Structures are given as structure tokens and as C-alpha cells.
Short mmCIF file of C-alpha atoms in Angstrom, two decimals:
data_model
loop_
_atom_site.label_atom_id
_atom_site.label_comp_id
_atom_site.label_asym_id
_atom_site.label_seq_id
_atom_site.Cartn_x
_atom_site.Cartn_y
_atom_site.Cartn_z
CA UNK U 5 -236.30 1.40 85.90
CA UNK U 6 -232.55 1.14 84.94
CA UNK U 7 -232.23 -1.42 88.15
CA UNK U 8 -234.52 -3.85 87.13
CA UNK U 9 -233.04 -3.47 83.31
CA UNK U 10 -229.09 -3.85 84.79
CA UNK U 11 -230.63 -7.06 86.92
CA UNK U 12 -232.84 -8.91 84.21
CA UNK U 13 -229.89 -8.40 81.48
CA UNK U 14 -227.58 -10.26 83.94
CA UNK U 15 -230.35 -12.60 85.00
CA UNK U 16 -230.84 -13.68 81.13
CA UNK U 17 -227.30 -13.25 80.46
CA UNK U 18 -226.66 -16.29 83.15
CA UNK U 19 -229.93 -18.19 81.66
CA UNK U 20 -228.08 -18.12 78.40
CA UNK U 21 -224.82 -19.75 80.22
CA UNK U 22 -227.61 -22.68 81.96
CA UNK U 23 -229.04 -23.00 78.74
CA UNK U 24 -226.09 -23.74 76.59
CA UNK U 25 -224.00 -25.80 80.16
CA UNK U 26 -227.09 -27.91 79.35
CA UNK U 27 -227.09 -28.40 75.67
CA UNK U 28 -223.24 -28.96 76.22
CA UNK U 29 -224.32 -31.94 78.68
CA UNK U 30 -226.98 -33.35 76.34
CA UNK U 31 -229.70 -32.30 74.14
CA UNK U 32 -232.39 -33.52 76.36
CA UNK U 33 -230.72 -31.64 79.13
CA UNK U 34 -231.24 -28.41 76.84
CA UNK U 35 -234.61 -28.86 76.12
CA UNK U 36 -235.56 -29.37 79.68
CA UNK U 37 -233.39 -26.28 80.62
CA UNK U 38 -235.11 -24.05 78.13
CA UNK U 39 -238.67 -24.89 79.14
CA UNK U 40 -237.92 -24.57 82.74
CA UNK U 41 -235.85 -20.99 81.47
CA UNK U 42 -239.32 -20.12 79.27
CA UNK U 43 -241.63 -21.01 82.25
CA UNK U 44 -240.00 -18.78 84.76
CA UNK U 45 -239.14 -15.63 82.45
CA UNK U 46 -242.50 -15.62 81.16
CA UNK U 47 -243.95 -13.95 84.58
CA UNK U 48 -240.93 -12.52 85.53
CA UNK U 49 -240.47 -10.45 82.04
CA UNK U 50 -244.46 -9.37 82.91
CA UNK U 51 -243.69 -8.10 86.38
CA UNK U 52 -240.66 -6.15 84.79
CA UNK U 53 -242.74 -4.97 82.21
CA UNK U 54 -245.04 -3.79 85.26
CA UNK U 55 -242.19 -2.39 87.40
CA UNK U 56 -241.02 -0.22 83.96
CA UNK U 57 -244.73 0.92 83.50
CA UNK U 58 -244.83 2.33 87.24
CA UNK U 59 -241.38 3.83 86.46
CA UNK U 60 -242.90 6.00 84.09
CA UNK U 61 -242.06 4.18 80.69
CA UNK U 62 -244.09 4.43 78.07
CA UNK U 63 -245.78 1.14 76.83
CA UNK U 64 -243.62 0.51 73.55
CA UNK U 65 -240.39 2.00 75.67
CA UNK U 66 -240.89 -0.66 78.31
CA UNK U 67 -241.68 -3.41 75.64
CA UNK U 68 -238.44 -2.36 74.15
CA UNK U 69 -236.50 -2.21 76.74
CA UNK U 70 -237.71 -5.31 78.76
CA UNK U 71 -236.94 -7.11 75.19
CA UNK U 72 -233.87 -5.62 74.88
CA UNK U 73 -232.85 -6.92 78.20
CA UNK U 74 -233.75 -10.26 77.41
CA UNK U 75 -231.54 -10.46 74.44
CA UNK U 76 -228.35 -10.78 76.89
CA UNK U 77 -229.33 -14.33 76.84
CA UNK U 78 -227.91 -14.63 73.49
CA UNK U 79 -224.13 -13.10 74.65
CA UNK U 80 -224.63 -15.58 77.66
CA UNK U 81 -225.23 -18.75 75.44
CA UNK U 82 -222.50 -17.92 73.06
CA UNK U 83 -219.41 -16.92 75.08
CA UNK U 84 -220.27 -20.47 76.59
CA UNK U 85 -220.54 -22.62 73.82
CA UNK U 86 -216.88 -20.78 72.62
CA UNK U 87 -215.58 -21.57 76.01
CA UNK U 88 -216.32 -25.02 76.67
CA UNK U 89 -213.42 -26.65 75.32
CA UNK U 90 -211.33 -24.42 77.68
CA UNK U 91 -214.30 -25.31 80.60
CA UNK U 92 -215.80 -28.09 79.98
CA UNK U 93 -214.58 -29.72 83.40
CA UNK U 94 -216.95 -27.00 84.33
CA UNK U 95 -220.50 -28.05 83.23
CA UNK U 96 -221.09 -29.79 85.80
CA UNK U 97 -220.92 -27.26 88.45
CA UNK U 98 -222.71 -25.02 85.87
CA UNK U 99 -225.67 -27.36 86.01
CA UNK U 100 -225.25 -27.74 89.79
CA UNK U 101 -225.60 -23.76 90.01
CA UNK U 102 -228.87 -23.73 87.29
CA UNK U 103 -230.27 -26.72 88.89
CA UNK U 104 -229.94 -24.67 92.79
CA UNK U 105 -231.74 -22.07 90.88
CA UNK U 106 -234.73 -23.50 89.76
CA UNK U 107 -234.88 -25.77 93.22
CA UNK U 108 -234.50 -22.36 95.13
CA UNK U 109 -237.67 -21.02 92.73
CA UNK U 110 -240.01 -23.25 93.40
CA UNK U 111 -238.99 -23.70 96.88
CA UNK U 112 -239.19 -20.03 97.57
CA UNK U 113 -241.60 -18.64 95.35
CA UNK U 114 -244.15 -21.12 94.42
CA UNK U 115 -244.35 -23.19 97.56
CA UNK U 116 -245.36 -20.47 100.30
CA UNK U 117 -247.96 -19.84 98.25
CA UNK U 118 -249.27 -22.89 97.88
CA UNK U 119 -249.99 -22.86 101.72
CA UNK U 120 -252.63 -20.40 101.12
CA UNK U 121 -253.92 -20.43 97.40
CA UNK U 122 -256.78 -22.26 95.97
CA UNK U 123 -257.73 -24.93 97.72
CA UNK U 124 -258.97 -28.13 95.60
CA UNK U 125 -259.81 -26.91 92.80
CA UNK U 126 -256.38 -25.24 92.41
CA UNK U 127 -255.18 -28.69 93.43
CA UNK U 128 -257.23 -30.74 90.55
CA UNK U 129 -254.75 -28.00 87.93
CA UNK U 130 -251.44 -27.92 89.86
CA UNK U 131 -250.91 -31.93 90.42
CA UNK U 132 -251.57 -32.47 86.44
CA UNK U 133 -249.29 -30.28 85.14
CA UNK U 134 -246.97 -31.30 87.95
CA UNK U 135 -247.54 -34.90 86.72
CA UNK U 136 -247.30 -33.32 83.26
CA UNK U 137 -243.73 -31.89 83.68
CA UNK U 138 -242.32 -35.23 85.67
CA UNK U 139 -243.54 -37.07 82.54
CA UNK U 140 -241.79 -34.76 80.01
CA UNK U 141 -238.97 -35.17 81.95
CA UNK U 142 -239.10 -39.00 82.21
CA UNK U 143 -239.43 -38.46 78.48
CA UNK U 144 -236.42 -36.76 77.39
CA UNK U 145 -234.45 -38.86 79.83
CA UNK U 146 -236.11 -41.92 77.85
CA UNK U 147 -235.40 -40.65 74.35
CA UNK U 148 -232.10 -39.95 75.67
CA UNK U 149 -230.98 -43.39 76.09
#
């Protein structure tokens, strides 16, 4: 239990350093970051909350914890929007790093699986919202000038 606690409080501390490398780059930038941050810490907070269950936490010490843990975003963010002025020739390798991240997500997690999952109806969902997301991005980009 205090493993996956140590890991997911550095995990969201670094989400809070993509989040706000992104806001520093451009709001639409931020937004995107944050929904692609949301989307993946949904199911990984629930599999934590899982893993803390099995480790013999109670339900409401689990729920505490695992929200505890996510709070670390928060120290992230802020040390890096106090930084930037002495880093901000870093961003961009910041939102090289976040970017790898998300690539290396979908490209290990979600795409094995697609190999074996579902079939066409799972199909007639997934190329939607893919569709979906590509057009909010288009969007933001858009807005952005």
C-alpha cells in the first residue's frame, strides 16, 4: 500500500509540472493537457483505490489516502509556475517529456488491447470518441489562433 501511495504522489506531482509546462506554453495547450491528465488518472486512481483495498485499507482510509496522493499535483503545478522565469527555456522539453508520456500510454496500454477487445461494436464507440478528441483538439488549436 505505501508503494503505490510513494508512486502515484510522484506520478501526480509530475502531472502537476505537464499541466502547468502547458498552461505556460498556451492556454489551449493547458486545457488539452488537463483532459488528457483527467482521462488517464481517472482509471488509474480506481486501480489504486483497488490495489489499497487488497492491501487491507479500509474503504474511507483508501479514499483518503488515494486523494491525498493526488493532491501532490498541486506542489507539482506550483513550484513550476514559480520557476518558469528561471526555466522557461525549459518548457519545451517539459512538453516533449508529457507529450512521450501520453504517446507511450496509448501505445502501450490501450493499443495491445485493442488487438483483442470488442470487435465492431467496440469499433462503432472507439473511432467516435477518437474522432471526438482529434476535433477538440483541432478546436483549441483553432481558438488559439
Amino acid at each position: 500500500g505505501a508503494m503505490i501511495l510513494l508512486g502515484d504522489s510522484l506520478h501526480n506531482f509530475v502531472d502537476g509540472v505537464a499541466i502547468a509546462a502547458a498552461f505556460a506554453g498556451s492556454v489551449p495547450l493547458g486545457i488539452a493537457t488537463s483532459v488528457a491528465v483527467i482521462a488517464h488518472e481517472v482509471p488509474q486512481e480506481v486501480g489504486d483505490f483497488a490495489i489499497l483495498l487488497e492491501s487491507g485499507y479500509s474503504r474511507s482510509r483508501a479514499l483518503g489516502f488515494n486523494a491525498l496522493s493526488s493532491l501532490a499535483a498541486l506542489p507539482g503545478a506550483v513550484l513550476t509556475y514559480f520557476l518558469l522565469p528561471f526555466i522557461h527555456s525549459l518548457v519545451p522539453y517539459l512538453l516533449a517529456v508529457s507529450a512521450a508520456s501520453f504517446i507511450h500510454i496509448a501505445l502501450a496500454d490501450l493499443v495491445p488491447g485493442r488487438r483483442t477487445s470488442g470487435g465492431l461494436r467496440s469499433l462503432a464507440w472507439e473511432l467516435p470518441l477518437m474522432a471526438l478528441g482529434i476535433g477538440t483538439i483541432i478546436t483549441l488549436r483553432w481558438h488559439a489562433g
